[in-house]
Coordinates of C-alpha atoms in Angstrom, one line a residue:
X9 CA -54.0 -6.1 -30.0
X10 CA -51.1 -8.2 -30.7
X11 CA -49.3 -10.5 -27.9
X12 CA -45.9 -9.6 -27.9
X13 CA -42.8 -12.0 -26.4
X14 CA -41.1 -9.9 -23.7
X15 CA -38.5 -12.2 -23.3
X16 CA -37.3 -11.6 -26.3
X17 CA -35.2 -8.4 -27.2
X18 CA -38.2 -7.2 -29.8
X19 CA -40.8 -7.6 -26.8
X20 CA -38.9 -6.0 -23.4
X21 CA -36.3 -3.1 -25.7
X22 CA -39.2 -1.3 -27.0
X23 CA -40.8 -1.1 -23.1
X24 CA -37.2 -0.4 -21.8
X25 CA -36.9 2.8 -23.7
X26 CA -40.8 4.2 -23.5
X27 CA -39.7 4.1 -19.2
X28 CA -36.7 6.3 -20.2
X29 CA -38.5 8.2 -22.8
X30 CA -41.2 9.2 -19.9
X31 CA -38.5 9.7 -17.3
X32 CA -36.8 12.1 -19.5
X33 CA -39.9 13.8 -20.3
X34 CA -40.9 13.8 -16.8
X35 CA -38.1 15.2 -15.3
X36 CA -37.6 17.9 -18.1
X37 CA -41.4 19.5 -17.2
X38 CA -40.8 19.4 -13.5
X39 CA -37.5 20.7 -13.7
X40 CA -37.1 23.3 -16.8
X41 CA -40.9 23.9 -15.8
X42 CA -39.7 25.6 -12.9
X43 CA -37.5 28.0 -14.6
X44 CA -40.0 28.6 -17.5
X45 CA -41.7 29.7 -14.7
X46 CA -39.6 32.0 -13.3
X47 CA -39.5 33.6 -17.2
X48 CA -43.2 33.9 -17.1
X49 CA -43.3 35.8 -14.0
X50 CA -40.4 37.8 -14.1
X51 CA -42.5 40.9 -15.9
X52 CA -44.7 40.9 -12.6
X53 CA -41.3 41.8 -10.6
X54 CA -38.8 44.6 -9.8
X55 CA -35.6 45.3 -10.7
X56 CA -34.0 43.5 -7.9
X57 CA -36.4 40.8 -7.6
X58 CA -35.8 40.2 -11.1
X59 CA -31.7 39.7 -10.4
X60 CA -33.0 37.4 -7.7
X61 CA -35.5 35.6 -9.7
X62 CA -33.0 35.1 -11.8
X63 CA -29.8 34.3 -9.7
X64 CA -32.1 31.3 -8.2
X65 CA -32.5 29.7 -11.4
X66 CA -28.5 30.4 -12.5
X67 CA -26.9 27.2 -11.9
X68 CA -29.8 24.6 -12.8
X69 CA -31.6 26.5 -16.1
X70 CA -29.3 25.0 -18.9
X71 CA -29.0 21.4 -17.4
X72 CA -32.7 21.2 -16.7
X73 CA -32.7 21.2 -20.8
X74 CA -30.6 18.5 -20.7
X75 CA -33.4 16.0 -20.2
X76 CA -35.6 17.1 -23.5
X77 CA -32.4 16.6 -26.0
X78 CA -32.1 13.0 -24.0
X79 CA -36.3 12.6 -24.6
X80 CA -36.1 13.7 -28.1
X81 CA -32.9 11.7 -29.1
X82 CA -34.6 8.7 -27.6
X83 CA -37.9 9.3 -29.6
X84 CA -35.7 9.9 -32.6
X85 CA -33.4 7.1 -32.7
X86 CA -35.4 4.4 -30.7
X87 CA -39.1 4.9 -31.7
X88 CA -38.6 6.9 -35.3
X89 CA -42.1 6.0 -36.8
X90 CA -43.4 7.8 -33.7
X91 CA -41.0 10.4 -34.1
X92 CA -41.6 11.1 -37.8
X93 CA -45.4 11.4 -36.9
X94 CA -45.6 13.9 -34.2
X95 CA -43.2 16.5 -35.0
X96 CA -44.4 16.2 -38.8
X97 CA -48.1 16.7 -37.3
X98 CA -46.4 19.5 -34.6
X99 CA -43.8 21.0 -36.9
X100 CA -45.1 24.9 -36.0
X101 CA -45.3 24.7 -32.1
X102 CA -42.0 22.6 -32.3
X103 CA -40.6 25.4 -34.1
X104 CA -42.1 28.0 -31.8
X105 CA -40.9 26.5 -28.9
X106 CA -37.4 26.4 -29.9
X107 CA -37.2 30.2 -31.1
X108 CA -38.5 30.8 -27.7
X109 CA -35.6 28.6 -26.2
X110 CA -32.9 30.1 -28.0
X111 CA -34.4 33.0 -26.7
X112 CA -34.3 32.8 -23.2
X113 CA -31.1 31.1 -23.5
X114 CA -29.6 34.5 -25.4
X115 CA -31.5 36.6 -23.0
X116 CA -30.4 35.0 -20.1
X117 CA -26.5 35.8 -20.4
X118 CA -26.8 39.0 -22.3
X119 CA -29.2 40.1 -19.3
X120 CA -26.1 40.1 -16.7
X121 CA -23.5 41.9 -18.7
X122 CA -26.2 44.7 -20.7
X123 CA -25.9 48.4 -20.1
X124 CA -28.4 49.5 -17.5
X125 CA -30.8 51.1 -20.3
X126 CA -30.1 47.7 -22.5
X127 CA -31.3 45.7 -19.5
X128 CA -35.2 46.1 -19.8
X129 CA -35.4 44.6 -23.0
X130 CA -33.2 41.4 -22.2
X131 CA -35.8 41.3 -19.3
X132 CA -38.5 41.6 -22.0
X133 CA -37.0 38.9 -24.5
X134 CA -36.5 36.0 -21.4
X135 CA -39.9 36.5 -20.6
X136 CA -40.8 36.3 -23.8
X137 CA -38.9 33.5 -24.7
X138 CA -40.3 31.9 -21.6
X139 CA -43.9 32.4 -23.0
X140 CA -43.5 31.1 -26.1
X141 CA -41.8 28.2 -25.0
X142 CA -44.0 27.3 -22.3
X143 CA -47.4 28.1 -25.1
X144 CA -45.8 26.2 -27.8
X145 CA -45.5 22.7 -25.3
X146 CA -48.8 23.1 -24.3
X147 CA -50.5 23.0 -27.5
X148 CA -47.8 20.2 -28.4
X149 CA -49.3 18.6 -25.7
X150 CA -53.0 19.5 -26.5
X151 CA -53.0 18.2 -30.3
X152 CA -51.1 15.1 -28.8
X153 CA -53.7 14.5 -26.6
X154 CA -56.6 14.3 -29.1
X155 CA -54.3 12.4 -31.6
X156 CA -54.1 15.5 -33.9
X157 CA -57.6 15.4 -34.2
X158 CA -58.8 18.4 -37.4
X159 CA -61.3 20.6 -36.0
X160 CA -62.2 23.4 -34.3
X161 CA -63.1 22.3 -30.9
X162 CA -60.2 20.0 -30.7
X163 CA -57.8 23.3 -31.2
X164 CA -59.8 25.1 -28.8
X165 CA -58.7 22.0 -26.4
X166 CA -55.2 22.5 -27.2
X167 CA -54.9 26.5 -26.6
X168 CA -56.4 25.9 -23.1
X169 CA -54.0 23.3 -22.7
X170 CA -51.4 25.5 -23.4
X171 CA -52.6 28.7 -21.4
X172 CA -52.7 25.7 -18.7
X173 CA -49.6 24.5 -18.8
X174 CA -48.4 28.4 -18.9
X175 CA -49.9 28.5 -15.4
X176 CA -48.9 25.0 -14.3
X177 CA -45.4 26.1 -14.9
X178 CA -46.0 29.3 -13.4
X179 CA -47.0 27.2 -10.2
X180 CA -43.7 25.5 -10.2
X181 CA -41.9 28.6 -11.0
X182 CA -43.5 30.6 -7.7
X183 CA -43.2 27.2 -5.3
X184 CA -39.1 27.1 -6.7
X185 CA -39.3 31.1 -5.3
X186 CA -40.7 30.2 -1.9
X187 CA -37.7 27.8 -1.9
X188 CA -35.5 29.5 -3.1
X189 CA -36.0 33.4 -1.6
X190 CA -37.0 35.2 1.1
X191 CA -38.7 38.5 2.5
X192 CA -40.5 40.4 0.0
X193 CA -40.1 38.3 -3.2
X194 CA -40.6 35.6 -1.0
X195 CA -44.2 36.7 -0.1
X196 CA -44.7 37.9 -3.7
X197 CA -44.5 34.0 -4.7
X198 CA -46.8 33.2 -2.4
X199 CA -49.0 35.3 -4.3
X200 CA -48.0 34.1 -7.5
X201 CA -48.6 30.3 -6.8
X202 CA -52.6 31.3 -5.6
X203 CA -53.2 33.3 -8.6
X204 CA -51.9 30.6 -11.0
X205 CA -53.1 27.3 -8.9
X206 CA -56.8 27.0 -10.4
X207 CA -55.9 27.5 -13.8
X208 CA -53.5 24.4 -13.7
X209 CA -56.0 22.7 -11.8
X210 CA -58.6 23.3 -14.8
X211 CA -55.7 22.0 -17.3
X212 CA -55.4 19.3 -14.9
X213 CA -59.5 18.2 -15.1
X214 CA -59.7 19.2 -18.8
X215 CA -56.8 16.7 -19.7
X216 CA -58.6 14.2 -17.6
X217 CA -62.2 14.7 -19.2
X218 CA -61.3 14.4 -22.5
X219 CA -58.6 11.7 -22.6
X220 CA -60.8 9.2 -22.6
X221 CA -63.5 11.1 -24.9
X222 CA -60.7 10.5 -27.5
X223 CA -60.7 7.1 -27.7
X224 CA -63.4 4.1 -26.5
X225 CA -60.0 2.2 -25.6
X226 CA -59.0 4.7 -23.2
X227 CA -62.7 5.1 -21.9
X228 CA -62.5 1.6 -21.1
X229 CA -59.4 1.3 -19.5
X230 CA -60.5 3.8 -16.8
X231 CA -64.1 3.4 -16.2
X232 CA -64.8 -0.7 -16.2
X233 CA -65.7 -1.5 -12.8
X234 CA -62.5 -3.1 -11.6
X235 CA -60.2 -0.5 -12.8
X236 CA -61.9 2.2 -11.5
X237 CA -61.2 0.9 -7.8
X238 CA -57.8 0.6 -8.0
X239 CA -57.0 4.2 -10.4
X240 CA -59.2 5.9 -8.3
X241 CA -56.7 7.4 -6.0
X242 CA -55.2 9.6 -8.9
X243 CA -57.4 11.7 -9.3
X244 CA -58.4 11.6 -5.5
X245 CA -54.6 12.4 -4.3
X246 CA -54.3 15.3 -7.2
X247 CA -57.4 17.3 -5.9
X248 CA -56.0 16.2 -2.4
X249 CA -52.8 18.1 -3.1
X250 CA -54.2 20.9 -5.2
X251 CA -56.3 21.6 -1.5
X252 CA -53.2 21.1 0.7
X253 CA -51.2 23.8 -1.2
X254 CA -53.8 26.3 -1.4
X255 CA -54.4 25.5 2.2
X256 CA -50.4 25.8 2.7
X257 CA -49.9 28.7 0.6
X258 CA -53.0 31.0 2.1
X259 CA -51.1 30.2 5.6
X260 CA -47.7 31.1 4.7
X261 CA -47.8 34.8 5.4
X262 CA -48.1 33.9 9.1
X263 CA -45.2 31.7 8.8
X264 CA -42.9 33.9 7.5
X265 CA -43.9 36.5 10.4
X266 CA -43.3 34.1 13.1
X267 CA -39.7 33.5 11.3
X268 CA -40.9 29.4 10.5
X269 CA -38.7 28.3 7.1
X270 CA -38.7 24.5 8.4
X271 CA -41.3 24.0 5.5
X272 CA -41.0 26.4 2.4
X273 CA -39.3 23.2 0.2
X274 CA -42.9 21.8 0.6
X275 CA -45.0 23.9 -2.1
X276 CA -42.3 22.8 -4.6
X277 CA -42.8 19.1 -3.9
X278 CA -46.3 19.3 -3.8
X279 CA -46.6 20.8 -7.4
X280 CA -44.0 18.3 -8.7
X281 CA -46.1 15.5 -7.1
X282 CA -49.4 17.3 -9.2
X283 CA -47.4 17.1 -12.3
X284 CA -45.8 13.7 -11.5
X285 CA -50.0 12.2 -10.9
X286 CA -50.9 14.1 -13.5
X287 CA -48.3 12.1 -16.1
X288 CA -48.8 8.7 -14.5
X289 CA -52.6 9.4 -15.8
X290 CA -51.6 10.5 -18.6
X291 CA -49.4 7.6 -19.4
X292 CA -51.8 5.2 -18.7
X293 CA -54.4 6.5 -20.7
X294 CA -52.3 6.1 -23.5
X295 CA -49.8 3.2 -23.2
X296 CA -48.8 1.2 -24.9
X297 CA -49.7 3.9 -28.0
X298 CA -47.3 6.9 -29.0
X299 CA -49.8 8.2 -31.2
X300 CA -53.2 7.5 -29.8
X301 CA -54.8 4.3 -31.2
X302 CA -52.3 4.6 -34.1
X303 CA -48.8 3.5 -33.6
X304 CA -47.8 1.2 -30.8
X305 CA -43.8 1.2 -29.2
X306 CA -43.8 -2.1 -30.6
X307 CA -44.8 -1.2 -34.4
X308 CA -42.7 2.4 -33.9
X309 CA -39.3 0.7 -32.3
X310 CA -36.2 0.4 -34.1
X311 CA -35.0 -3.1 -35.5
X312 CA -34.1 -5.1 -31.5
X313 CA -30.5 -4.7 -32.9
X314 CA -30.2 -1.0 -32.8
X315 CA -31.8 -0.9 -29.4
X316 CA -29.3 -2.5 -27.9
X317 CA -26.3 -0.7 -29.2
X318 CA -28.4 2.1 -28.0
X319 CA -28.6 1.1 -24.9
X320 CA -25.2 0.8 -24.7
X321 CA -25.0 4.1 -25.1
X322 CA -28.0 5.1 -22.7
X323 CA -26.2 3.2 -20.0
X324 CA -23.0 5.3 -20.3
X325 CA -25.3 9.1 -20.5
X326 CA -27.9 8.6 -18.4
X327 CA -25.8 7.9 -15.1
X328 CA -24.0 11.0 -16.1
X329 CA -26.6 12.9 -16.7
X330 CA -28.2 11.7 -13.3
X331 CA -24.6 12.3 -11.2
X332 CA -24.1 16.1 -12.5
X333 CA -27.9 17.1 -12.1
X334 CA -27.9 15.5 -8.2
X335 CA -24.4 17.2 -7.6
X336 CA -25.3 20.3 -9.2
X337 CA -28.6 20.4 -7.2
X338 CA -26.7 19.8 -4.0
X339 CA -23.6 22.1 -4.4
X340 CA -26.0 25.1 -5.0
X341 CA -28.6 24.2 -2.3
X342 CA -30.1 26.7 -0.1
X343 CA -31.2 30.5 -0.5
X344 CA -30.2 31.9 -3.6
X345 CA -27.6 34.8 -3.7
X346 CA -26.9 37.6 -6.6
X347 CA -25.5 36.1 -9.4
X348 CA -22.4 37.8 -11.5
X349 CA -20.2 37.1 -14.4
X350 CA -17.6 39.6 -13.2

């Protein structure tokens, strides 16, 4: 592999953007996972739990979709080799995932203001919109995985993927509930977050299984002697936190009875700190590649030039997108009340 100079622009830009490209990514699946979520499980609810379900996700769900336009422009304008690959080689999920945004987004405002016996089936479209969505990034992230690999069995990898990710997100939907609600509904997520919790811990190990299967490079960065002491704790503190949930959530009844709420923020942390392990892994495994063992940052940046002038740019949006996301987050913190146009 080639030695690149990283104190020159050519050598440290392309690294500078792959950490915002991840941290948009990143935040986007924690964040619009939860409310994906919330779209998946809504046809498991009643009427009023589904107003509630809903009301909890009001203030956040178009913001939280903030962060994929930001990981997508980046890909597009800073790494456009890489961009012209994968969504040339993903062009029918991509396309599927963003019928299913539009939507969810359509079904989301037309939901509040419907006639009574137009209601069910804007209930019908968010969930399904939510589906698709969530079906079409898994099996993004499946064919990814395995480099776009032709085959049978490495399709087969990417629709488990994607009924995994359909859970995982269901996991963060359910945890954002427990946060979020109370009583009934409350208990109801409880329920949800056991039912979908080994599924996404399948996704988890099948992602980590065959990663390195895909490529010798990969293989090698994981399993020579000296890097398996120090990466050992990922996988260690993931099935650590996949037990301390379980163990939390299968406890939680109890709390509720004796009237404890000091601790229902913690099942949503711990399922962000899943996914969060989960894409440090990930990233590992495949840096410094955007398309595994193809196309480097390095070969896939733009001329050093254009990354700075957009950088520039970067350095003017991200803080902004940062300061209304924190605010927003902390204006509307707490239980979640009916929402209403009117």
């Amino acid at each position: 592999m080639q030695i690149h100079d990283l104190s020159q622009p050519a050598g440290w830009l392309p690294l500078v953007f792959l950490g915002l490209l991840a941290l948009a990514m990143l935040v986007y699946v924690i964040l619009d996972g939860y409310d994906l979520g919330i779209g998946i499980l809504l046809r498991r609810a009643g009427d009023e739990e589904k107003d509630m379900m809903i009301a909890s996700i009001g203030p956040f769900w178009d913001a939280n979709e903030t962060w994929l336009v930001l990981g997508v422009g980046i890909l597009l304008t800073a790494f456009p080799i890489a961009h012209g690959i994968i969504l040339t080689s993903l062009y029918l999920p991509v396309t599927l995932m963003l019928i299913g945004l539009i939507l969810r987004g359509v079904a989301f405002d037309f939901r509040v203001k419907a006639r009574a016996h137009h209601k069910p089936w804007w209930n019908r479209a968010f969930y399904t919109g939510s589906l698709l969505a969530s079906l079409s990034q898994g099996l993004m992230l499946g064919r990814y995985i395995t480099g776009f690999a032709p085959g049978v069995a490495s399709w087969l990898f990417a629709v488990f993927v994607a009924l995994a990710l359909a859970a995982g997100y269901s996991l963060l939907g359910s945890c954002w509930l427990i946060l979020k609600t109370s009583g009934t509904l409350q208990l109801r997520a409880v329920r949800w977050a056991r039912g979908s919790l080994w599924l996404t811990a399948l996704g988890v190990a099948a992602v980590s299984v065959v990663t390195p299967m895909v490529s010798s490079r990969i293989f090698d960065k994981w399993f020579t002697l000296d890097n398996l002491v120090w990466l050992f704790p990922i996988p260690l503190l993931t099935a650590g936190l996949f037990l301390w949930i379980e163990r939390l959530l299968r406890a939680f009844p109890d709390r509720q009875a004796a009237g404890d709420t000091r601790h229902d923020w913690l099942p949503f942390v711990i399922s962000a700190g899943i996914f969060l392990l989960a894409f440090i892994g990930l990233a590992y495994s495949l840096f410094p590649f955007l398309v595994v063992d193809r196309v480097d940052i390095w070969q896939a940046a733009s001329a050093p030039k254009s990354l700075m002038f957009l950088l520039v740019g970067v350095v003017i949006v991200l803080p902004a997108i940062l300061f209304y996301t924190v605010y927003a987050y902390r204006v509307f913190w707490g239980k979640a009340h009916p929402l209403s146009y009117y």
